[in-house]
mmCIF file of C-alpha atoms and ligand atoms in Angstrom:
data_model
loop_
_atom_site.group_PDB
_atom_site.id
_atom_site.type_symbol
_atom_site.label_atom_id
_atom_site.label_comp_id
_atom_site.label_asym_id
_atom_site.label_seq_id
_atom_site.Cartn_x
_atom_site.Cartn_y
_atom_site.Cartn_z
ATOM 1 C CA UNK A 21 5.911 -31.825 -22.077
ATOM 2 C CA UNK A 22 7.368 -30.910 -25.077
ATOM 3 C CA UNK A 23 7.082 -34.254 -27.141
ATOM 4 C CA UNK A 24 3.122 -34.078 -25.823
ATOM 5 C CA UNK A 25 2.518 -30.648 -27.426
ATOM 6 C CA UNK A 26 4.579 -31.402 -31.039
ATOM 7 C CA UNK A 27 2.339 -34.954 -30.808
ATOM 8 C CA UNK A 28 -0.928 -33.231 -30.257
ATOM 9 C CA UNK A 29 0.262 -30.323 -32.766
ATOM 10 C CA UNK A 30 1.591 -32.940 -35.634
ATOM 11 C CA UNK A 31 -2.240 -34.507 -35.296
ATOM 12 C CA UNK A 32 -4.294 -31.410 -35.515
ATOM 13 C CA UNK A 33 -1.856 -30.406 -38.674
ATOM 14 C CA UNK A 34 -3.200 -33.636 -40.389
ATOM 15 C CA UNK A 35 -6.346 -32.817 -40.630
ATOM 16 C CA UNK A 36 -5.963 -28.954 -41.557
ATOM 17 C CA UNK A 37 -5.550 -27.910 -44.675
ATOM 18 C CA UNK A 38 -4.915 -24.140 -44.020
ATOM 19 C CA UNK A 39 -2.322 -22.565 -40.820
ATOM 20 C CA UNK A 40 -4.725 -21.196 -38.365
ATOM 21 C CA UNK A 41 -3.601 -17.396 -37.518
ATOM 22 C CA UNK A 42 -6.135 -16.990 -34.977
ATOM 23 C CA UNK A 43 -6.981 -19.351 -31.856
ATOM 24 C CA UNK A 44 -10.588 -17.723 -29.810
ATOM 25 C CA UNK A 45 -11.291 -19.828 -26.434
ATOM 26 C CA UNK A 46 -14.857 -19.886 -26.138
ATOM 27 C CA UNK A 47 -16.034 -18.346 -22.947
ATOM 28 C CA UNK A 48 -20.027 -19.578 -21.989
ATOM 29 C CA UNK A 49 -22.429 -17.672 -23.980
ATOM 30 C CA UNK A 50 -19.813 -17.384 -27.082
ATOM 31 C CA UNK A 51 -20.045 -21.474 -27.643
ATOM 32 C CA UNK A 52 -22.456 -20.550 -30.692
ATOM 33 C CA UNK A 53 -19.863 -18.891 -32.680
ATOM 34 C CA UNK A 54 -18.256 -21.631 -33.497
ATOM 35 C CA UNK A 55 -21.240 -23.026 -35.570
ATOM 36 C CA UNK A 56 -20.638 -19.801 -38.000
ATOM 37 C CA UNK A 57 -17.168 -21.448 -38.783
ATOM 38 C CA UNK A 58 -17.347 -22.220 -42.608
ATOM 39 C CA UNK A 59 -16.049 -25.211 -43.678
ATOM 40 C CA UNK A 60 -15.476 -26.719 -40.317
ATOM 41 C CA UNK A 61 -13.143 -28.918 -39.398
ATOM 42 C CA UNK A 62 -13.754 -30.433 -36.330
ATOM 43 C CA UNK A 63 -11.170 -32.210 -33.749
ATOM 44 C CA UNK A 64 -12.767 -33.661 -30.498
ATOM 45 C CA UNK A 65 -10.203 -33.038 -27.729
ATOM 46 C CA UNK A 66 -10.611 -37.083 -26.810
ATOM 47 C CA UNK A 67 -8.791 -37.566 -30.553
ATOM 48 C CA UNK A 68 -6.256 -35.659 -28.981
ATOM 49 C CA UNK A 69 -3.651 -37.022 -27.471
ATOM 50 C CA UNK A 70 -2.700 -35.716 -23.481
ATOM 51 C CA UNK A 71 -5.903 -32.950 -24.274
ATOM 52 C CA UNK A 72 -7.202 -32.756 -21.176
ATOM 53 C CA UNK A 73 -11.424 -33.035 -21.154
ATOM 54 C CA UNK A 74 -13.544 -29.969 -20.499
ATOM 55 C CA UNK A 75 -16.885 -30.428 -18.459
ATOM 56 C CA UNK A 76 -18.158 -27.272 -17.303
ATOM 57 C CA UNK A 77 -21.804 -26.811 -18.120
ATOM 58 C CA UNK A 78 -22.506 -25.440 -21.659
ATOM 59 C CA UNK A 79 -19.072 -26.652 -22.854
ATOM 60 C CA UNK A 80 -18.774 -29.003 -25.442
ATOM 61 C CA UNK A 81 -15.266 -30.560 -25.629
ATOM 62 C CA UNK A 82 -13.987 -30.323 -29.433
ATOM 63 C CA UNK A 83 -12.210 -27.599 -31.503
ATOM 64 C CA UNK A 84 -13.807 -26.087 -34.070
ATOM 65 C CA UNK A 85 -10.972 -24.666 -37.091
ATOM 66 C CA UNK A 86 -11.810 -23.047 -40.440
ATOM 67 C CA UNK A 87 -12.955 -19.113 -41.397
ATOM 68 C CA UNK A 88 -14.472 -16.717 -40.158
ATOM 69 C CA UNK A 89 -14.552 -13.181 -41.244
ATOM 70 C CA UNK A 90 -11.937 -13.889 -43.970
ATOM 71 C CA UNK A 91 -9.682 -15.026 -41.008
ATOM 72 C CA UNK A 92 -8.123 -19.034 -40.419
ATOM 73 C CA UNK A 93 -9.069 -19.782 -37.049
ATOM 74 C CA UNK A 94 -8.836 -22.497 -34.770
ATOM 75 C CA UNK A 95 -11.456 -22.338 -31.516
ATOM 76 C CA UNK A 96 -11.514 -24.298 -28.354
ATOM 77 C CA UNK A 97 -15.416 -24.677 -27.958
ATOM 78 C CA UNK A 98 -15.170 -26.098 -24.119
ATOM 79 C CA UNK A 99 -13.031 -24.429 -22.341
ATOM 80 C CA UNK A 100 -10.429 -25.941 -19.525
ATOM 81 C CA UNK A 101 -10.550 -24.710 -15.356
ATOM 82 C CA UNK A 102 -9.153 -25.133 -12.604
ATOM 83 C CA UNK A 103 -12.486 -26.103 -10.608
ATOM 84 C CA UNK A 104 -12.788 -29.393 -13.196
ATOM 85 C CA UNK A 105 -9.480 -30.168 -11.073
ATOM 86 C CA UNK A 106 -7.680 -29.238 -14.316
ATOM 87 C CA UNK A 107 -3.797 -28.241 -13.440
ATOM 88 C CA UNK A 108 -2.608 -25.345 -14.675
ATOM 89 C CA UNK A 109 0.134 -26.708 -16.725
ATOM 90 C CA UNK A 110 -2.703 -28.990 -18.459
ATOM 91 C CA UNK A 111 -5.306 -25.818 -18.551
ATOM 92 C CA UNK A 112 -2.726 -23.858 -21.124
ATOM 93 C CA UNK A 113 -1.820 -27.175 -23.045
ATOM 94 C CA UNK A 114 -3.889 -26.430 -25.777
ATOM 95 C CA UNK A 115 -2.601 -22.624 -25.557
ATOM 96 C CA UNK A 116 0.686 -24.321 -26.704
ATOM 97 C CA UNK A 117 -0.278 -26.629 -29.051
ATOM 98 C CA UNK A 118 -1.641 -23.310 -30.773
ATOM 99 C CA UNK A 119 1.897 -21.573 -30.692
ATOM 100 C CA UNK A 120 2.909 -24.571 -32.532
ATOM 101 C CA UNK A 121 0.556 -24.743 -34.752
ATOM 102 C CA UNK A 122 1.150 -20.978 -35.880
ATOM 103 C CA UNK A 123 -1.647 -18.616 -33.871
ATOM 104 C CA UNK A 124 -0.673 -15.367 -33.743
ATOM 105 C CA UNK A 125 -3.456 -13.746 -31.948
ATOM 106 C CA UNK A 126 -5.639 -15.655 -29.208
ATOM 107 C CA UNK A 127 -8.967 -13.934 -28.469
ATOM 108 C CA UNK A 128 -9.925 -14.975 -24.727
ATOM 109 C CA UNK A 129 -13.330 -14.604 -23.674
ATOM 110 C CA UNK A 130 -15.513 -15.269 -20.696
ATOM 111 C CA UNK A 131 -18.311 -14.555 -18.738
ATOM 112 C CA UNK A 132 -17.425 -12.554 -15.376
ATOM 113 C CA UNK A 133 -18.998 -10.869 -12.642
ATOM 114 C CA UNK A 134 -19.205 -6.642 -12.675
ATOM 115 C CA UNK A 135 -17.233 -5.270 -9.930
ATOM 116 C CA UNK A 136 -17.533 -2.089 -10.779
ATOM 117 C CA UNK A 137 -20.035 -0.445 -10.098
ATOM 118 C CA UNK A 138 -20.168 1.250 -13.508
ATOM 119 C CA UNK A 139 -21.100 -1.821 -15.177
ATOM 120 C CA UNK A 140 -24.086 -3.325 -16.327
ATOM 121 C CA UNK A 141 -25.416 -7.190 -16.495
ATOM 122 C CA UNK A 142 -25.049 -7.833 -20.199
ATOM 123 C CA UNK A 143 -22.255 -5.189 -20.616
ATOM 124 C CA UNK A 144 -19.253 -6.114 -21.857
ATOM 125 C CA UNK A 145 -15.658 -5.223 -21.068
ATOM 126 C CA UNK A 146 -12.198 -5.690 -22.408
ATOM 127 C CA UNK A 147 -9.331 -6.992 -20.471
ATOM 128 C CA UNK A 148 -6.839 -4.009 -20.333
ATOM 129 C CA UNK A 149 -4.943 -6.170 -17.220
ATOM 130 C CA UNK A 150 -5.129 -8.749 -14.936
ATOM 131 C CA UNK A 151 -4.787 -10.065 -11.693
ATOM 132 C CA UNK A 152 -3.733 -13.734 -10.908
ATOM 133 C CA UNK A 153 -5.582 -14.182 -7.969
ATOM 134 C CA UNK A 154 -5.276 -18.235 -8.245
ATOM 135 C CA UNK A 155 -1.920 -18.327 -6.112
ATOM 136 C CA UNK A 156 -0.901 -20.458 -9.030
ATOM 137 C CA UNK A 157 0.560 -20.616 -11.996
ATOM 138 C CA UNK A 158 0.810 -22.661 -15.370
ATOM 139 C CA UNK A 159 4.834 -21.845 -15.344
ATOM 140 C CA UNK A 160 5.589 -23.783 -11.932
ATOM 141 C CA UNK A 161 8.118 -26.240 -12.442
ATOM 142 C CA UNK A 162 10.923 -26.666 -15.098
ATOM 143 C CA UNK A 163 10.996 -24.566 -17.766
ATOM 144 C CA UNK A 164 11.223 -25.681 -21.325
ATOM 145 C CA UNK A 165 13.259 -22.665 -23.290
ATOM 146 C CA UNK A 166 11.480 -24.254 -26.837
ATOM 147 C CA UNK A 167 8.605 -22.734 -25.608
ATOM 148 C CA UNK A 168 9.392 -19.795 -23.970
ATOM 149 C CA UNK A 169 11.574 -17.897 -21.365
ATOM 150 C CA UNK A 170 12.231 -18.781 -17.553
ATOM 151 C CA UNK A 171 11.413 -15.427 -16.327
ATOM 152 C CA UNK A 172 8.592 -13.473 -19.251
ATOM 153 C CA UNK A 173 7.708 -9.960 -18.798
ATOM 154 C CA UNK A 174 4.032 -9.378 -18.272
ATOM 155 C CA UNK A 175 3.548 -5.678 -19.075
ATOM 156 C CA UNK A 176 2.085 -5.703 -22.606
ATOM 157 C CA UNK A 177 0.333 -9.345 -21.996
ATOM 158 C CA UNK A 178 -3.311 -7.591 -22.949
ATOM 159 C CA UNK A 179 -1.940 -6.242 -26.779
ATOM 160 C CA UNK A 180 -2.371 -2.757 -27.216
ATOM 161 C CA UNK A 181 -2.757 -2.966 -30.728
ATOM 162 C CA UNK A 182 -5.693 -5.813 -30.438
ATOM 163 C CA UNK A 183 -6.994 -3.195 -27.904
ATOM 164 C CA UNK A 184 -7.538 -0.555 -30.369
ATOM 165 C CA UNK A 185 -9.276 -2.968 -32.947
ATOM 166 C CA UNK A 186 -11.434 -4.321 -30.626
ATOM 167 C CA UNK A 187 -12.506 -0.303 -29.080
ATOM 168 C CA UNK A 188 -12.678 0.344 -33.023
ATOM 169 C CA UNK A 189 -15.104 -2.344 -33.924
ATOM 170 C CA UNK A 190 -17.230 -1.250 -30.773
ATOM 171 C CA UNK A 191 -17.332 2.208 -32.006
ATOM 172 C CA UNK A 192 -18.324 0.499 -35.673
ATOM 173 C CA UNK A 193 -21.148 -1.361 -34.464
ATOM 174 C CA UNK A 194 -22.316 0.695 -32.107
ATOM 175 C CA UNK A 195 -21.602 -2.334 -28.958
ATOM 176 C CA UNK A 196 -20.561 -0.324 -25.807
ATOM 177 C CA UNK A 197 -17.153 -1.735 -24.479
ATOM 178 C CA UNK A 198 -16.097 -1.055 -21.059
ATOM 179 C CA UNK A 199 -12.041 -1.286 -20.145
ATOM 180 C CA UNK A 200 -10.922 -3.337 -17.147
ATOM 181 C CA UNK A 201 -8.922 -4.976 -14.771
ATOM 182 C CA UNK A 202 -9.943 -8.682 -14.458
ATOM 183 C CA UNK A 203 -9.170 -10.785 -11.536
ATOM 184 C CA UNK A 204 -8.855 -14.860 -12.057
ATOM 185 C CA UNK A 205 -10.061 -16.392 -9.193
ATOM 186 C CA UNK A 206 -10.275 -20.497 -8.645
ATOM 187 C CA UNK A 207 -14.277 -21.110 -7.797
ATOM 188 C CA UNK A 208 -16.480 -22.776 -8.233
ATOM 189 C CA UNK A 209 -17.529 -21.106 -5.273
ATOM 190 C CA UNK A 210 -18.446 -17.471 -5.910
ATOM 191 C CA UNK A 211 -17.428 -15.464 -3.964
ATOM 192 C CA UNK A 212 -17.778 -13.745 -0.857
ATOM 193 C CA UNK A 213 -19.402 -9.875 -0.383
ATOM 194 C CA UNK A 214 -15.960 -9.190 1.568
ATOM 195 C CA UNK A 215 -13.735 -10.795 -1.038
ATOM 196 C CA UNK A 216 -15.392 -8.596 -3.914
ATOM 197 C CA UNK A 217 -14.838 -5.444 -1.733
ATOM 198 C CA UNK A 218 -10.919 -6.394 -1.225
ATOM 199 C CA UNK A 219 -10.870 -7.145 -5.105
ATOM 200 C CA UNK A 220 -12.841 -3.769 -5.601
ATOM 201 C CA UNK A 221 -9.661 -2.040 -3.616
ATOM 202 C CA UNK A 222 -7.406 -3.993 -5.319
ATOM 203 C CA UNK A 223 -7.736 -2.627 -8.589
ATOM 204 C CA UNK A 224 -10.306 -5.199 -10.461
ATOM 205 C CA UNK A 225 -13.279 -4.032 -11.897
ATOM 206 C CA UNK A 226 -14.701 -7.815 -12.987
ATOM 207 C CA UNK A 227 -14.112 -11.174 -11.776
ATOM 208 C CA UNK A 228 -13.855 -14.543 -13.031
ATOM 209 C CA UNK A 229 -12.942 -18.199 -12.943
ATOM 210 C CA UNK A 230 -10.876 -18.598 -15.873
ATOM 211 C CA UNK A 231 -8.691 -16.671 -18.440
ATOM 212 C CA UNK A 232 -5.810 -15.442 -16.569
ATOM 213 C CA UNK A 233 -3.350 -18.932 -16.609
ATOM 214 C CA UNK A 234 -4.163 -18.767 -20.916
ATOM 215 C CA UNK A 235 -2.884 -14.814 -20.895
ATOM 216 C CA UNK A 236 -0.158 -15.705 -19.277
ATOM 217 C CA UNK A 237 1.153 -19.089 -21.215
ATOM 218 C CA UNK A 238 0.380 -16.902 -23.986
ATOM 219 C CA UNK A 239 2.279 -14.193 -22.706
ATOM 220 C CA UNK A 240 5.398 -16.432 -22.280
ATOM 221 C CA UNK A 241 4.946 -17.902 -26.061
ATOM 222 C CA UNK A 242 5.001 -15.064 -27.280
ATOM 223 C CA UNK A 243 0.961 -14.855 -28.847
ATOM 224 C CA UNK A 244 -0.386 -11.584 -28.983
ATOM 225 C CA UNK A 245 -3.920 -11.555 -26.489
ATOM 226 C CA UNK A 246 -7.185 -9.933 -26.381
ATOM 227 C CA UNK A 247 -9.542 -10.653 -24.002
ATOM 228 C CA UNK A 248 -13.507 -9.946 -23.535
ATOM 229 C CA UNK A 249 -15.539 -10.621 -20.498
ATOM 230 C CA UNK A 250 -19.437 -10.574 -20.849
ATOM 231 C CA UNK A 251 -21.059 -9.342 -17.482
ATOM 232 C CA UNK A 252 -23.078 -11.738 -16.715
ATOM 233 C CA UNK A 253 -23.925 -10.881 -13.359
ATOM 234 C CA UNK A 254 -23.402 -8.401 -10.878
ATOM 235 C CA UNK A 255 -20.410 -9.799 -8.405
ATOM 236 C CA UNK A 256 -21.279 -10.820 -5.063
ATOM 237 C CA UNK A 257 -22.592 -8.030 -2.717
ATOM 238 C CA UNK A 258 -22.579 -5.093 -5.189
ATOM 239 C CA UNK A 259 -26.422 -5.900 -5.115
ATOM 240 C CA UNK A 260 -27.496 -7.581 -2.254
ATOM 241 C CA UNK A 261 -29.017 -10.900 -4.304
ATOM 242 C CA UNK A 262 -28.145 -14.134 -4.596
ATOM 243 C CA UNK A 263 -26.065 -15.650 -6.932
ATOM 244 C CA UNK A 264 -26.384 -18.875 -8.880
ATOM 245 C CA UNK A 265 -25.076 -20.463 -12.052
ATOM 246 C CA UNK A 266 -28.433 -20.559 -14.082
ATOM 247 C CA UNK A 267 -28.140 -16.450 -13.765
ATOM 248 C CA UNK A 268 -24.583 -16.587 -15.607
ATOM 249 C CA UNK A 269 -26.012 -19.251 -17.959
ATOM 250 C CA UNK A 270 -29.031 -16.767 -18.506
ATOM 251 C CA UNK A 271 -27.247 -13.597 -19.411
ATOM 252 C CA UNK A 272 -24.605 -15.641 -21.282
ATOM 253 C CA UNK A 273 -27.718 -16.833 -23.855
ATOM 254 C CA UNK A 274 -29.317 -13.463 -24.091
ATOM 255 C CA UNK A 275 -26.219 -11.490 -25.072
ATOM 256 C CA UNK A 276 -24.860 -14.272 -27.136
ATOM 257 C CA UNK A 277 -25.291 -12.979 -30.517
ATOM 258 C CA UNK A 278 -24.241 -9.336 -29.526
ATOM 259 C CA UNK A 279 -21.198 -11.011 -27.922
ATOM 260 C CA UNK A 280 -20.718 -13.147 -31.588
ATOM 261 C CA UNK A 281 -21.530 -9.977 -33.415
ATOM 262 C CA UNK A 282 -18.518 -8.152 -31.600
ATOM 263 C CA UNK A 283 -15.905 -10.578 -31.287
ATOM 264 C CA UNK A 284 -16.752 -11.326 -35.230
ATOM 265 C CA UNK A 285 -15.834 -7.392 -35.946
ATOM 266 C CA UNK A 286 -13.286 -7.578 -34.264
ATOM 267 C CA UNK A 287 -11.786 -10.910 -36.247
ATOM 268 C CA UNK A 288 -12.454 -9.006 -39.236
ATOM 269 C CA UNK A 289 -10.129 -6.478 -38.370
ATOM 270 C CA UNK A 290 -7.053 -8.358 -37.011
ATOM 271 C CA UNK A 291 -3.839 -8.709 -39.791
HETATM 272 N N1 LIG B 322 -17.626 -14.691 -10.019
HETATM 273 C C1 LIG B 322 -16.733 -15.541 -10.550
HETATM 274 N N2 LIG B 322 -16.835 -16.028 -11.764
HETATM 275 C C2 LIG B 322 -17.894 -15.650 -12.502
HETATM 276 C C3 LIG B 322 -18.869 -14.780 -12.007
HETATM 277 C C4 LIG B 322 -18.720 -14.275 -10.695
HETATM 278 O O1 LIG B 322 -19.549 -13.494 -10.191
HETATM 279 N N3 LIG B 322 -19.793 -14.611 -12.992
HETATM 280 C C5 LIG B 322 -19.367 -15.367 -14.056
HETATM 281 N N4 LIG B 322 -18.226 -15.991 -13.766
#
């Protein structure tokens, strides 16, 4: 595994110029903001060698590096999950190839569905925790000590410091910013009435498909994390409607540029 991420990492570094500081993994309705890049450089992840391919709907399978808001990033617009039959261990691949490459700061986001009861459609919430409710994990296996511990503490995954830029840059333009527990579920199913009431008493206030196996590679590679789910639907039974994927996709393209206009605050404000 090893060899694969210095490979993939030694051909990305060919065709940078500049150390990207920050890595942002394009959740659906954020895909745009990686056409405000200046400059771009762009790397399809089929140039890349063992990058796995990413086909969920609205994903487009290349990263995307140059500036934004001052700041050298590098973004992964189409994102990797589990329901593409994606492993774990190949989901946070590119997570790695970032650590090697010199990110700092990875800025998660996704689309989710409101648990609580609190939230609106179109809100949108940061990640103060998680829950891994996958029953997997992206550390199974052997560990490789080049890339991080055996056993890595979990407790300050979601950076406090990230947190307080990000509730600063809602408070500067004015975007309303929930705080919440997000549970990572597998899909593509959504789920069931009953399973969002046990995830309601279990602590989570939105859930999702994706996110949670990134945190924690990042977590154990030491990358400092922020994540920002958009509420793109209520979750399963909290109003008694159906739910579909052309909802999600809905919301995702309506709050798009408020999403881009947040997350790009908060870029400008990360050192
Ligand atoms: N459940 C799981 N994943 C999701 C949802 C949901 O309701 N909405 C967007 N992603």
């Amino acid at each position: 595994m090893y060899e694969k991420i210095i490979g993939a990492t030694e051909y990305i570094k060919s065709k940078l110029e500049k150390t990207p500081e920050i890595g942002i993994i394009l959740g659906s309705g954020l895909q745009p903001l990686a056409e405000e890049i200046k400059e771009p450089i762009i790397i399809d992840y089929k140039d890349v060698s063992n990058m796995p391919f990413a086909s969920a709907p609205g994903h487009i399978a290349r990263f995307v590096c140059g500036e934004i808001e001052g700041k050298q990033v590098i973004c992964m617009q189409g994102r990797l999950h589990g329901y593409e039959g994606h492993q774990p261990e190949d989901i946070v691949f590119p997570v790695r190839v970032m650590k090697f490459l010199g990110v700092k700061t990875l800025v998660l986001t996704n689309a989710a569905g409101g648990i609580n009861t609190d939230y609106s459609v179109g809100d949108f919430m940061m990640i103060t925790d998680h829950i891994n409710f996958t029953g997997k994990s992206p550390l199974t296996g052997k560990n490789d000590d080049r890339i991080g511990p055996r056993f890595h503490d979990m407790t300050f995954t979601y950076t406090p410091s990230l947190q307080e830029i990000a509730r600063k840059a809602s408070q500067k333009t004015g975007i309303k910013l929930h705080e919440g527990v997000y549970i990572g579920v597998n899909g593509p199913q959504f789920e069931t009435p009953a399973e969002i009431r046990a995830f309601r008493t279990l602590g989570a206030d939105a859930v999702g498909m994706s996110t949670v196996f990134e945190a924690i590679e990042a977590a154990h590679c030491s990358i400092n994390v922020l994540g920002i789910s958009m509420i793109t639907n209520m979750a399963a039974g909290i109003i008694m409607k159906e739910l579909s994927g052309s909802e999600v996709n809905e919301t995702a393209d309506n709050r798009s540029e408020t999403f881009r206009k947040l997350v790009k605050a908060i870029i400008a404000e990360i050192s």
